[in-house]
PDB file of C-alpha atoms in Angstrom:
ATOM      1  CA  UNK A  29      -9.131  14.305  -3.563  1.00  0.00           C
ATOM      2  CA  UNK A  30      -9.458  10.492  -4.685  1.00  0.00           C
ATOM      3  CA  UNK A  31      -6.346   8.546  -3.744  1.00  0.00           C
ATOM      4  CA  UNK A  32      -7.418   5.496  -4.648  1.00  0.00           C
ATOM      5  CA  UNK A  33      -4.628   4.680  -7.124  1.00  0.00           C
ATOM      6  CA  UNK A  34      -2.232   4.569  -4.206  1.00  0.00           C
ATOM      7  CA  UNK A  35      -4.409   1.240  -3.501  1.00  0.00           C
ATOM      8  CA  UNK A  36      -4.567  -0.548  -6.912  1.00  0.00           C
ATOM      9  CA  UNK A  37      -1.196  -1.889  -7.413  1.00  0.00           C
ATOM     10  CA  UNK A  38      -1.280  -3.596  -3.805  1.00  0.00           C
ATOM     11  CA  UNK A  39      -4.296  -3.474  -1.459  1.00  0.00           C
ATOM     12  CA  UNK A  40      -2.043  -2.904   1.661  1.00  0.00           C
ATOM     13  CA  UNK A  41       0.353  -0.334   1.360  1.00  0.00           C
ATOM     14  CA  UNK A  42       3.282  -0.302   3.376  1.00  0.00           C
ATOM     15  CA  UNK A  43       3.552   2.582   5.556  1.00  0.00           C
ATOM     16  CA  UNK A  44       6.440   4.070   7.337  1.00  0.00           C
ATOM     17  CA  UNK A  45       5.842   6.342  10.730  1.00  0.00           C
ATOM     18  CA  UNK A  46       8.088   8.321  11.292  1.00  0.00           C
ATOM     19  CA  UNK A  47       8.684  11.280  14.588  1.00  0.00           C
ATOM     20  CA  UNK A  48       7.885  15.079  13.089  1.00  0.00           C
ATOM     21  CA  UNK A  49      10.283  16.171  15.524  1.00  0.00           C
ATOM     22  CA  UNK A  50      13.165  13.664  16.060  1.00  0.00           C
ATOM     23  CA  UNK A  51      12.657  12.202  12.623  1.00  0.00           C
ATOM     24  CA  UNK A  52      13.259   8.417  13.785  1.00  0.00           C
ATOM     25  CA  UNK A  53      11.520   5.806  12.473  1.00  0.00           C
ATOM     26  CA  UNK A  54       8.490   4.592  14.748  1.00  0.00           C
ATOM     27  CA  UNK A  55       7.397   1.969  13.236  1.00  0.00           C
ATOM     28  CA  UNK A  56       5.958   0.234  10.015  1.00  0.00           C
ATOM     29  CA  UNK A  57       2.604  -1.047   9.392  1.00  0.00           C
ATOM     30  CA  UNK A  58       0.197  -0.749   6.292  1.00  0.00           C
ATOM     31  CA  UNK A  59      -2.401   0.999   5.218  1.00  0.00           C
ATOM     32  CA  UNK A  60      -5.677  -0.783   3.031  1.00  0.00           C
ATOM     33  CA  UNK A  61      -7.830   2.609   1.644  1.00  0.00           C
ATOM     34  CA  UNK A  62     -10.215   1.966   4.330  1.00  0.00           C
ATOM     35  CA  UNK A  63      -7.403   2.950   6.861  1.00  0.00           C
ATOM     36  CA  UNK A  64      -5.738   5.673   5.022  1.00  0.00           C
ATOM     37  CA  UNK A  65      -9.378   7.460   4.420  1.00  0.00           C
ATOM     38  CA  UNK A  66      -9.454   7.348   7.966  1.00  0.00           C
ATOM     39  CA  UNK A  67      -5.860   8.570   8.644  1.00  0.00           C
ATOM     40  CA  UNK A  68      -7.300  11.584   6.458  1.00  0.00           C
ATOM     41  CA  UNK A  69     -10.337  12.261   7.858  1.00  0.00           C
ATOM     42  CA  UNK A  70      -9.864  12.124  11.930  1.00  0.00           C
ATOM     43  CA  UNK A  71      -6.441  12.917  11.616  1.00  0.00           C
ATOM     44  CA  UNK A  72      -5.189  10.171  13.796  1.00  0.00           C
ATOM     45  CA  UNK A  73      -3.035   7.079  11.971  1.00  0.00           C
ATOM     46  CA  UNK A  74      -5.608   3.760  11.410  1.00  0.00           C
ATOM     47  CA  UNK A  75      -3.602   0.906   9.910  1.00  0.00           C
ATOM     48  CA  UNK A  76      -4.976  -2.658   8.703  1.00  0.00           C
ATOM     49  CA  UNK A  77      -4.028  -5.798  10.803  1.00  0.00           C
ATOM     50  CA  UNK A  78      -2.826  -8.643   8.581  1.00  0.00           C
ATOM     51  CA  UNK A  79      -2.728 -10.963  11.114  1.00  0.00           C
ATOM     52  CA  UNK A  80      -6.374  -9.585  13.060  1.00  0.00           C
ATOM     53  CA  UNK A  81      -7.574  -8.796   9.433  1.00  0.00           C
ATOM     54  CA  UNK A  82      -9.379  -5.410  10.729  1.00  0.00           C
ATOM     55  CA  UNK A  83      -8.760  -2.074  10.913  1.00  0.00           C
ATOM     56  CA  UNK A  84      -7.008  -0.806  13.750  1.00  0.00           C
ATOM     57  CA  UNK A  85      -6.594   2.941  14.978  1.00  0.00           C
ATOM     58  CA  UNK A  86      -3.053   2.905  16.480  1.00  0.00           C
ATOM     59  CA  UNK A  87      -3.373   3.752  20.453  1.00  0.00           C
ATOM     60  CA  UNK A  88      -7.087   2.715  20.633  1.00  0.00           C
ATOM     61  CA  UNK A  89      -6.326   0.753  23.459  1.00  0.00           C
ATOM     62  CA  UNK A  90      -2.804   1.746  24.805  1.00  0.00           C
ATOM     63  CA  UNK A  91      -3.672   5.418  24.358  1.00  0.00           C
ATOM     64  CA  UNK A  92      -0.581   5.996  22.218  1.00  0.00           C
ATOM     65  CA  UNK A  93      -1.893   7.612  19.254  1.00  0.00           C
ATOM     66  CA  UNK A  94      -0.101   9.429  16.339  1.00  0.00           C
ATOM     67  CA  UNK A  95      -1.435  12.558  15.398  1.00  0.00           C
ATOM     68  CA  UNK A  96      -0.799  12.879  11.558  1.00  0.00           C
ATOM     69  CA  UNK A  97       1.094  15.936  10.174  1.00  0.00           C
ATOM     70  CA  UNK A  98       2.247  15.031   7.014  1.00  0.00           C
ATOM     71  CA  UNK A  99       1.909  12.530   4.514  1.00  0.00           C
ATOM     72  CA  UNK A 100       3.825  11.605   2.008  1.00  0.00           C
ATOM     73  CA  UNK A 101       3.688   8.688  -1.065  1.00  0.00           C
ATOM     74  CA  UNK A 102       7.220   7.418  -2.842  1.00  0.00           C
ATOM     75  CA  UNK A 103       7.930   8.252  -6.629  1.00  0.00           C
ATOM     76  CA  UNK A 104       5.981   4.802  -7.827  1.00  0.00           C
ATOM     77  CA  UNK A 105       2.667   5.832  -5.271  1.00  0.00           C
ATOM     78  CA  UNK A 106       3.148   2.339  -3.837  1.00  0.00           C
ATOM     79  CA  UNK A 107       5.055   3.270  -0.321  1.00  0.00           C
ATOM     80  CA  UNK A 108       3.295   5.871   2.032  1.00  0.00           C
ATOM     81  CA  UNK A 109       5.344   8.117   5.011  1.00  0.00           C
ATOM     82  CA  UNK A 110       3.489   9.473   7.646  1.00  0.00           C
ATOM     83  CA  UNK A 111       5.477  11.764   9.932  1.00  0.00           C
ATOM     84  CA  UNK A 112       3.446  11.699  13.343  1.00  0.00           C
ATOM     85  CA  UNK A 113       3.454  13.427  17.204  1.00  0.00           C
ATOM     86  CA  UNK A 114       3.328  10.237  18.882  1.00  0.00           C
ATOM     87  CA  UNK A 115       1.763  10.455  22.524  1.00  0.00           C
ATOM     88  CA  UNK A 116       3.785   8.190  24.193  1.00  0.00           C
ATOM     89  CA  UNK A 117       5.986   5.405  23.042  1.00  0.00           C
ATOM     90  CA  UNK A 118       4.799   3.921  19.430  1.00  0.00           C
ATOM     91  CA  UNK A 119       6.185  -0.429  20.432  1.00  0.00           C
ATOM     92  CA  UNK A 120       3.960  -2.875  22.185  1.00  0.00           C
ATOM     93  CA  UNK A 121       6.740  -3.637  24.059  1.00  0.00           C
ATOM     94  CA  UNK A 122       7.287   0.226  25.587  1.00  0.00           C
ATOM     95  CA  UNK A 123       9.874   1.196  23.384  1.00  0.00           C
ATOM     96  CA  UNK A 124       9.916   4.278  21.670  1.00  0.00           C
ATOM     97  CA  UNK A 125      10.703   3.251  18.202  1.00  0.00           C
ATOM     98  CA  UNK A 126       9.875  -0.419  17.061  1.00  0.00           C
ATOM     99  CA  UNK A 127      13.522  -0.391  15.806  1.00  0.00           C
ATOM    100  CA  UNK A 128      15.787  -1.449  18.555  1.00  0.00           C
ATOM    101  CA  UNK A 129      17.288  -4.856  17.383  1.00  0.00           C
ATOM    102  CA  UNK A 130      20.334  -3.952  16.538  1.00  0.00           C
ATOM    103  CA  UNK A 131      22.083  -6.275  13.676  1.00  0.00           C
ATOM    104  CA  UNK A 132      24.834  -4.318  12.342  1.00  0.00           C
TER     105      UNK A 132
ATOM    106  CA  UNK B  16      25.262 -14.614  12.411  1.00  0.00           C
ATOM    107  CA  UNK B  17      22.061 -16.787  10.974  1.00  0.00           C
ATOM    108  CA  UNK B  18      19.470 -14.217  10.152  1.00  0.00           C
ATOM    109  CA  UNK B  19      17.436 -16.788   8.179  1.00  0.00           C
ATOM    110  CA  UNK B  20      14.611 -16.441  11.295  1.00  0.00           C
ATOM    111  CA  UNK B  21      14.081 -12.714   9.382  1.00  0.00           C
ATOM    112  CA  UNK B  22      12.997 -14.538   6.206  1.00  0.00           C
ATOM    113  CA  UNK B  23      10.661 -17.200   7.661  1.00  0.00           C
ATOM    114  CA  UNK B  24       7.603 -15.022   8.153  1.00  0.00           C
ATOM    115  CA  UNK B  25       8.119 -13.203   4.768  1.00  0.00           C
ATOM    116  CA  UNK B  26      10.044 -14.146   1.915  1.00  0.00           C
ATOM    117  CA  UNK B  27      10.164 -10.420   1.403  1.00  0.00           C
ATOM    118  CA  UNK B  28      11.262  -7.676   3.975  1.00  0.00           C
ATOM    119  CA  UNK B  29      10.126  -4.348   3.048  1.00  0.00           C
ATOM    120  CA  UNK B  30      13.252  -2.459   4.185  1.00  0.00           C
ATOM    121  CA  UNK B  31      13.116   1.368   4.875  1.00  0.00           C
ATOM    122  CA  UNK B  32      16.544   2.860   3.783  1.00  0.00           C
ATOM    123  CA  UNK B  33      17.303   6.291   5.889  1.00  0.00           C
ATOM    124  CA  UNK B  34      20.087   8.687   5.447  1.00  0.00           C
ATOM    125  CA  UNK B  35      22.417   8.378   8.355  1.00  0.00           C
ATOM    126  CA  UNK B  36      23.445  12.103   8.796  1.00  0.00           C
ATOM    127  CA  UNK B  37      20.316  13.838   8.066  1.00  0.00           C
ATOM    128  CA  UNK B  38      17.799  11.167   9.153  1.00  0.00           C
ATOM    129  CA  UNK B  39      15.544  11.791   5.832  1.00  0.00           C
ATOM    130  CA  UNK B  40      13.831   8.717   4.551  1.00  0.00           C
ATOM    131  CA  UNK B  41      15.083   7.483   1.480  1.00  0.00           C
ATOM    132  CA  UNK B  42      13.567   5.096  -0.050  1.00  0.00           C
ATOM    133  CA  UNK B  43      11.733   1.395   1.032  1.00  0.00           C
ATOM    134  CA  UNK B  44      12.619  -1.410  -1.012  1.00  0.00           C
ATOM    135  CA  UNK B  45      12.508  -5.100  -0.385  1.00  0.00           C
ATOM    136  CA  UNK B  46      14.982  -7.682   0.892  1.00  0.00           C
ATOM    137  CA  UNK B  47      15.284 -11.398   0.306  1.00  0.00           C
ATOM    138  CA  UNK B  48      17.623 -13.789   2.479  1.00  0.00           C
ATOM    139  CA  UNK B  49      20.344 -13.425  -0.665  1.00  0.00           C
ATOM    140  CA  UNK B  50      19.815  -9.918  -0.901  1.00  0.00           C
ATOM    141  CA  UNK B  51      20.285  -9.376   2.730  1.00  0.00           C
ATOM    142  CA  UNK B  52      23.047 -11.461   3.131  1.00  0.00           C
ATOM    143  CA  UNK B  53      25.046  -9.487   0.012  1.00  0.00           C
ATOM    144  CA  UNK B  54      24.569  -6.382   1.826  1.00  0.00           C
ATOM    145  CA  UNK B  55      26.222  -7.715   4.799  1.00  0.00           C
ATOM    146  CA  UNK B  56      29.047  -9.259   2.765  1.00  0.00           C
ATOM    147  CA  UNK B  57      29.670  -6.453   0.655  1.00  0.00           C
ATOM    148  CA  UNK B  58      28.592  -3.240   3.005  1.00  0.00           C
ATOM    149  CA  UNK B  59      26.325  -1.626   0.327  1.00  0.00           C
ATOM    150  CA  UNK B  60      22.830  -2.285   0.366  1.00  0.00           C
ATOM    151  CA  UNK B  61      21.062  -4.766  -2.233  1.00  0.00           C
ATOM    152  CA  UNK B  62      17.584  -5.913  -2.832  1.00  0.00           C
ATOM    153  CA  UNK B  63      15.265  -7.661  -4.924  1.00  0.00           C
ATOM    154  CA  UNK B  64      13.163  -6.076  -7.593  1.00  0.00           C
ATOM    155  CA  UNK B  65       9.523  -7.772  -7.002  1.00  0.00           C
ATOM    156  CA  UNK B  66       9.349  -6.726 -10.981  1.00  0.00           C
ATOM    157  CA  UNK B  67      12.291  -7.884 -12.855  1.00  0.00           C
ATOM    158  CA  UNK B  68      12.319 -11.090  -9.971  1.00  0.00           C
ATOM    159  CA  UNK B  69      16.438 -10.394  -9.642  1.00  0.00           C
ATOM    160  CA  UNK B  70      18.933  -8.913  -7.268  1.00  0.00           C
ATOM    161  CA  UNK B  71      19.775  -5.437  -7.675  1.00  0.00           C
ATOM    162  CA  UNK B  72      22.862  -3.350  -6.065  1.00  0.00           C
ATOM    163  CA  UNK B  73      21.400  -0.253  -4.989  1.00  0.00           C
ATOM    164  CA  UNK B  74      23.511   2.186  -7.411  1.00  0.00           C
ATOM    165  CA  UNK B  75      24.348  -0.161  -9.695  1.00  0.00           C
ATOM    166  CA  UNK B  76      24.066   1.422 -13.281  1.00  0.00           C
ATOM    167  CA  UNK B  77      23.698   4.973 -11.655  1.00  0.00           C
ATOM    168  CA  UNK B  78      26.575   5.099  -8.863  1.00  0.00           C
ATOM    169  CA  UNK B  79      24.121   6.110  -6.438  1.00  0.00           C
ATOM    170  CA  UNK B  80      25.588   3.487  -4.208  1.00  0.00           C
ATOM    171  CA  UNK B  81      24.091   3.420  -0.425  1.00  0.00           C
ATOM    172  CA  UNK B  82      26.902   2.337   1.829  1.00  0.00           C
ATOM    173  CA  UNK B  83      25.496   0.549   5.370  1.00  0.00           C
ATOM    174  CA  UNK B  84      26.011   2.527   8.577  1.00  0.00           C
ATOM    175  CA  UNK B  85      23.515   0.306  10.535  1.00  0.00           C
ATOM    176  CA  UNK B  86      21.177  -2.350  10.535  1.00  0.00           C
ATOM    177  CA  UNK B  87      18.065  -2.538  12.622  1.00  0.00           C
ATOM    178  CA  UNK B  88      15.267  -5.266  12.553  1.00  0.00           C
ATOM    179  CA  UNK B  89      12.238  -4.360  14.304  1.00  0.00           C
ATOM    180  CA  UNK B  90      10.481  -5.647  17.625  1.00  0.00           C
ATOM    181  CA  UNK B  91       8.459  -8.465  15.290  1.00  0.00           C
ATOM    182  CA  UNK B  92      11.328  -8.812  13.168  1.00  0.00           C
ATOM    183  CA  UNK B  93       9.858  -8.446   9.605  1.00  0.00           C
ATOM    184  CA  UNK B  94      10.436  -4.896   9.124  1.00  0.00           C
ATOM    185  CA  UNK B  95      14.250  -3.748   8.417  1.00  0.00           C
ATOM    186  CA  UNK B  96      15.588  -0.765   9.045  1.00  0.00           C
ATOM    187  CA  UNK B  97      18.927   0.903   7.313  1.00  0.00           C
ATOM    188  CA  UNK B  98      21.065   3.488   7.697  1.00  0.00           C
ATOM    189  CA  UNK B  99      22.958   4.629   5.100  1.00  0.00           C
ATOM    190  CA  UNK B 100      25.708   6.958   3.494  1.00  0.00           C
ATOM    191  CA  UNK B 101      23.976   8.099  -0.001  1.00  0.00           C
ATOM    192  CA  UNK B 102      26.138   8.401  -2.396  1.00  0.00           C
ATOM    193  CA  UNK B 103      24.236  11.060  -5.219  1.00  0.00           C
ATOM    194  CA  UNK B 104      20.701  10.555  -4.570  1.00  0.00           C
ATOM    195  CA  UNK B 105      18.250   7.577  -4.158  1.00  0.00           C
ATOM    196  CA  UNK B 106      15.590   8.800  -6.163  1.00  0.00           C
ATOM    197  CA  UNK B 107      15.622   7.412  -9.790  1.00  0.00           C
ATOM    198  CA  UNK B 108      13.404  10.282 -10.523  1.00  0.00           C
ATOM    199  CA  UNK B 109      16.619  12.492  -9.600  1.00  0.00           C
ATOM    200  CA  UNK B 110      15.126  13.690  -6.026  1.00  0.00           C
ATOM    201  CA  UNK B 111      17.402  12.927  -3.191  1.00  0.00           C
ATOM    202  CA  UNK B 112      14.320  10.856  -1.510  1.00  0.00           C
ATOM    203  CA  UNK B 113      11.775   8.636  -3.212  1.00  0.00           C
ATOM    204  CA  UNK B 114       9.182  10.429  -0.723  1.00  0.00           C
ATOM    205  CA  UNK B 115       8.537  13.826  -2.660  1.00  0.00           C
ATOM    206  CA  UNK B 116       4.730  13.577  -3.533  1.00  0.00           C
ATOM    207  CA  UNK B 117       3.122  15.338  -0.337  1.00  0.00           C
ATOM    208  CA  UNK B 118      -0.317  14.000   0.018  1.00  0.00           C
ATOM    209  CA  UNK B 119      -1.449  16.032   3.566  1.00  0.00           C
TER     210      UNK B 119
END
């Protein structure tokens, strides 16, 4: 399958990661089609660094990869969900879920 | 509260909308500073439309109002995070979740 129309309207695609099993939200990062062809073929999430401008598999160092078992694209193909097993925590900081700032 | 710091790095904060009670993803639209600061003022989430360049309440025309449980920024604080009470669906397709074309 060619999803490279997911990529034409913006070159990084948002990306929302969320737990298969507890259904939080992990984290957000985006996806160029570099990344997302790699997503697809090892199976593992691979997101592109906006600030490192490179690709990045998530856990490469910290060992806290996402295996990918779904994926999903919004009704206008420019938002992606990915709904992961996360080995170990999915935050830099050691938190489960990059979502812990708590504003209202 | 000043949460201007949220709209320093990006003018625009993509902003994952989740359904409070069943934990489903909704939707991810963007907030500006205005935006943001009419959802806390009123309780019901608002955003700007990147295409029409305007404010929108969430619900607006349709009624599909999304009333704000809780707010969460993440652990780099350009990501936001909300939970919501979905009134009728958030789809403007007519699906209760924008997230409905399964890719893997």
């Amino acid at each position: 399958m060619d999803y490279s129309h997911l990529f034409k309207k913006l070159e990084l695609v948002p990306t929302i990661v969320q737990d298969a099993k507890t259904k939080d939200v992990l984290m957000l990062a985006y996806m160029n089609e570099e990344s997302f062809n790699l997503s697809l073929s090892t199976g593992y999430t691979h997101f592109y660094s906006r600030s490192r401008k490179q690709i990045w598999k998530k856990g490469e160092t910290s060992g806290h990869v996402q295996k990918i078992i779904e994926i999903y694209a919004d009704c206008d193909d420019d938002t992606l969900l990915v709904f992961v097993e996360q080995t170990g925590v999915a935050c830099h900081t050691g938190a489960m879920s990059c979502f812990f700032n708590k504003i209202k």
